[in-house]
Short mmCIF file of C-alpha atoms in Angstrom, two decimals:
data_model
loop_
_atom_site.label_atom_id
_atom_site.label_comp_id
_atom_site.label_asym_id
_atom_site.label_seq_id
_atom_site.Cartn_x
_atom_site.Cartn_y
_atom_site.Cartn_z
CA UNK A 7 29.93 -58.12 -15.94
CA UNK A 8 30.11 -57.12 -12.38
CA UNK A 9 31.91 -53.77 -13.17
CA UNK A 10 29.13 -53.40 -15.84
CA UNK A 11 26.04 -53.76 -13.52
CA UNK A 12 27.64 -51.78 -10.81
CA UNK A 13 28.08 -48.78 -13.17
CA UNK A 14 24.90 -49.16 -14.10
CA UNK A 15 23.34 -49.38 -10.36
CA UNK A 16 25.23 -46.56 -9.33
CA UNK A 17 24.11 -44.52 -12.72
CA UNK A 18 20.16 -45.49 -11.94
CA UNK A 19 20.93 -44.70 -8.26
CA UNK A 20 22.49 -40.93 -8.68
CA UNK A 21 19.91 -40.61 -11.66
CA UNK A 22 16.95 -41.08 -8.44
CA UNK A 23 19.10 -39.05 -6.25
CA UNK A 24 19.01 -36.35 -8.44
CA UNK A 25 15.30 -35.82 -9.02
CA UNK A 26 15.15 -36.66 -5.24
CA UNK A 27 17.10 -33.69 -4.60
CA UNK A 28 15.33 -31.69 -7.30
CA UNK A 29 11.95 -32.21 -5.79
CA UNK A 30 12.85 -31.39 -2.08
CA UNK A 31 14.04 -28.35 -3.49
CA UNK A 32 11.45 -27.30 -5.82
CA UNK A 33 9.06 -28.08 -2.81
CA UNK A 34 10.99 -26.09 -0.57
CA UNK A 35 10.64 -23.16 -2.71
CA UNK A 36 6.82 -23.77 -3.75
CA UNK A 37 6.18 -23.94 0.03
CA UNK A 38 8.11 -20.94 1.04
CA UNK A 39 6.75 -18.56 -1.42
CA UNK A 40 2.96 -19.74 -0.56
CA UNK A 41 4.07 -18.86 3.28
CA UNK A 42 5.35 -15.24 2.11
CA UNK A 43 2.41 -14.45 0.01
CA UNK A 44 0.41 -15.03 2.83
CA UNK A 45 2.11 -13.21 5.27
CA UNK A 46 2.22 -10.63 3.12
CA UNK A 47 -1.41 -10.44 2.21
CA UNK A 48 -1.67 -10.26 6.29
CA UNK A 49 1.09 -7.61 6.46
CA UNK A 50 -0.97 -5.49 4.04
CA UNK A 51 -4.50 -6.00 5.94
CA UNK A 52 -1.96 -4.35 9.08
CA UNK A 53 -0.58 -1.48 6.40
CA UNK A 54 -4.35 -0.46 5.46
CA UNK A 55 -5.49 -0.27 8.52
CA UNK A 56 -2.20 1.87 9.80
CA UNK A 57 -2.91 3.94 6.35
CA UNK A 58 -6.09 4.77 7.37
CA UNK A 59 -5.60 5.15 11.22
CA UNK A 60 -3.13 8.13 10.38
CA UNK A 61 -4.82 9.77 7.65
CA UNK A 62 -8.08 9.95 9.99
CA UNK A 63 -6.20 11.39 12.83
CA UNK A 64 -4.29 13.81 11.11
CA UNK A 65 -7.60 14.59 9.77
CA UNK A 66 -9.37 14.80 12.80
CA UNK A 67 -6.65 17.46 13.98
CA UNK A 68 -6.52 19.56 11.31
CA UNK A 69 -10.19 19.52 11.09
CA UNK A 70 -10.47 20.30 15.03
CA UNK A 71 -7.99 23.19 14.65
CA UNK A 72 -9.88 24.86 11.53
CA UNK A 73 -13.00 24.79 14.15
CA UNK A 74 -11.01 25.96 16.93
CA UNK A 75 -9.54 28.96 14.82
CA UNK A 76 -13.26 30.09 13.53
CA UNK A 77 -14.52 29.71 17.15
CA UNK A 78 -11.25 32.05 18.13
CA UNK A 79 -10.54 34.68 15.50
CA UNK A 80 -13.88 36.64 15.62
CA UNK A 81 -13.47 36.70 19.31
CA UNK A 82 -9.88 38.21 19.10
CA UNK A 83 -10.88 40.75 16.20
CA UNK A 84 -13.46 41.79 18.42
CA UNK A 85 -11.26 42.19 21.67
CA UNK A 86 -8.41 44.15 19.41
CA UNK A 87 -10.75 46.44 16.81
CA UNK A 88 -14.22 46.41 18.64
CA UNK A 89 -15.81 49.80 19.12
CA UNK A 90 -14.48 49.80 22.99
CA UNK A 91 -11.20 51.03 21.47
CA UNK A 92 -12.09 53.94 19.27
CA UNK A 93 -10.07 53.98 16.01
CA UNK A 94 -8.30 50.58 16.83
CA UNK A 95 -9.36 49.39 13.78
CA UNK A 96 -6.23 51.15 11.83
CA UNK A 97 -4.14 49.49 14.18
CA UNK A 98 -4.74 46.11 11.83
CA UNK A 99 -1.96 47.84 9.52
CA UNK A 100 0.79 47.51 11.95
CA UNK A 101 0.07 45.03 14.03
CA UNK A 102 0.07 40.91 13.48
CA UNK A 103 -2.96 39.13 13.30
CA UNK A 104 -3.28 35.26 14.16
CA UNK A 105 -2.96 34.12 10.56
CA UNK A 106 -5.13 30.68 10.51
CA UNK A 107 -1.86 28.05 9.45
CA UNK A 108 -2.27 25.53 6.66
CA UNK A 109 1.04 23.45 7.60
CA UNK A 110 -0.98 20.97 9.20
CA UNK A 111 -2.98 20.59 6.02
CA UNK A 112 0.30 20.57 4.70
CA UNK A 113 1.41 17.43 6.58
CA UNK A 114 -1.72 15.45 5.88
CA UNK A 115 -1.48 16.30 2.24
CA UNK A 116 1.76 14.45 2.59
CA UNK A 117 1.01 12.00 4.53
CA UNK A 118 -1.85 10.86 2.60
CA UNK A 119 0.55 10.47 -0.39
CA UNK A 120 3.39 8.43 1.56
CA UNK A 121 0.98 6.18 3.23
CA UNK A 122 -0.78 5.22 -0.04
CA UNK A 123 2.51 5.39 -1.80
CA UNK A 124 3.52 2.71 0.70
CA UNK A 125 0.60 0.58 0.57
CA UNK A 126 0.66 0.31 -3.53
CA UNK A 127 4.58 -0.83 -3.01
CA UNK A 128 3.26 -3.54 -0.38
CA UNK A 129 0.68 -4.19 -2.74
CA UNK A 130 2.87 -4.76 -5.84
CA UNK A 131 5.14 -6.90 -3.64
CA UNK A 132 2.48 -9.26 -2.89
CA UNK A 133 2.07 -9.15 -6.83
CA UNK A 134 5.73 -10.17 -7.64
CA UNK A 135 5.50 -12.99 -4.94
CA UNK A 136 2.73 -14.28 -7.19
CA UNK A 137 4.68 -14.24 -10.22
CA UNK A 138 7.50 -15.99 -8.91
CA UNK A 139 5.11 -18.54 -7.27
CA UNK A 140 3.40 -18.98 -10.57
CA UNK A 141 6.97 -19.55 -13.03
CA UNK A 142 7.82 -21.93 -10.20
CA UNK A 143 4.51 -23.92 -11.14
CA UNK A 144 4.30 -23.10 -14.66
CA UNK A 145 8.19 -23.56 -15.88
CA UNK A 146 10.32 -26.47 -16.20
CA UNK A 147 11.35 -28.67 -14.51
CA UNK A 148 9.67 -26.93 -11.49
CA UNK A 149 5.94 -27.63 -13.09
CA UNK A 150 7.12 -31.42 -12.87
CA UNK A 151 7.68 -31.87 -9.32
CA UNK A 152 4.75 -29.14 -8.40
CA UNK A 153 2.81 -27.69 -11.19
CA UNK A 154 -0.77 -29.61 -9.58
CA UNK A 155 0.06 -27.23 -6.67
CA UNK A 156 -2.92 -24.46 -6.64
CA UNK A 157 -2.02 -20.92 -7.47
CA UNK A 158 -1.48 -18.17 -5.18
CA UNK A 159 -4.91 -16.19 -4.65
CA UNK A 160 -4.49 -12.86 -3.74
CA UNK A 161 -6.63 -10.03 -3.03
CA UNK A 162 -5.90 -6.35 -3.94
CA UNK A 163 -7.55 -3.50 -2.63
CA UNK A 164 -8.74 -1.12 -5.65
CA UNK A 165 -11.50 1.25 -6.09
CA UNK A 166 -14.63 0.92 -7.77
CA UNK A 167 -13.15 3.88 -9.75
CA UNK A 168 -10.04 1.56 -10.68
CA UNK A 169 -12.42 -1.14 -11.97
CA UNK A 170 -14.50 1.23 -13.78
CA UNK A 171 -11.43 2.66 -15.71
CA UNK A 172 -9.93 -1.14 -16.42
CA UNK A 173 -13.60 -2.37 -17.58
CA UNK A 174 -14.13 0.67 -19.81
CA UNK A 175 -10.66 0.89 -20.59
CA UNK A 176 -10.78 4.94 -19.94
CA UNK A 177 -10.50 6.97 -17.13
CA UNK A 178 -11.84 10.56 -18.25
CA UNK A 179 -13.03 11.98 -15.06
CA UNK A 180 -9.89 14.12 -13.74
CA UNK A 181 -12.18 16.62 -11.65
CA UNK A 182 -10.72 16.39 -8.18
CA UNK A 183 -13.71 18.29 -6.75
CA UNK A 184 -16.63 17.07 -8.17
CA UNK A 185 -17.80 20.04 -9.37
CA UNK A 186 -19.35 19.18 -12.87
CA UNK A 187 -18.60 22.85 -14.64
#
């Protein structure tokens, strides 16, 4: 009867170990994915503003030189084919005139696209630290030992143009311009 009730203490007693163990780790987990989605929420707040930073200054340069060059080239026509020079003008056939350089347009155009390509992948991580956070709640045996736990909130940054298209459920307007021809 001994041997019986031993077995039987020791069964009960691995039995509580167990789900011991099982909660401590399904806490652990719950606990560490709530800490990464909100770093990661902060680490996008610090991508959006980066995004934004660059795309403004690279803006701000481009725009600067396109004033620059207006302010320049009728100046430097002037000074080469003005009517000081007497016939200069044909010289425009042979010779090389400042050609105004889009490459820095160029280089905005693509930064624009990485940054915001970069900020939807930050974006969509955040997402799939949700999802995991949410089967660790909602699946068993995790939603035993912390399915009460309060989901992840998150907080995406769309457009009202994205909202319009997802409440509508179309997205027609492809002008780029806004020029309604």
């Amino acid at each position: 009867m001994n041997k019986g009730l031993l077995v039987g203490a020791l069964s009960v007693g691995a039995m509580l170990l167990v789900t011991l163990l099982m909660y401590v780790s399904f806490n652990n987990t719950e606990v560490r994915l709530r800490n990464e989605a909100e770093a990661q929420q902060e680490n996008l707040e610090v991508v959006f503003d980066a995004t934004w930073k660059i795309i403004q200054q690279k803006a701000g340069v481009s725009g600067q030189y396109a004033k620059d060059f207006k302010e320049i080239y009728p100046q430097l026509m002037e000074g080469r084919y003005g009517n000081d020079r007497g016939g200069a003008l044909m010289f425009w056939v042979t010779e090389h005139n400042p050609d105004f350089d889009i490459s820095l347009y160029q280089d905005l155009m693509r930064s624009i696209e990485a940054e915001r390509t970069k900020f939807a992948r930050e974006q969509t991580k955040l997402l799939d630290i949700k999802r995991e956070h949410d089967n660790v709640r909602e699946t068993l045996p995790g939603a035993i030992f912390v399915g009460g736990r309060p989901e992840i909130e998150v907080k995406l940054v769309t457009s009202a143009k994205t909202d319009e298209a997802f409440s509508g459920g179309q997205e027609n307007d492809v002008d780029l311009y806004g020029s309604d021809q």
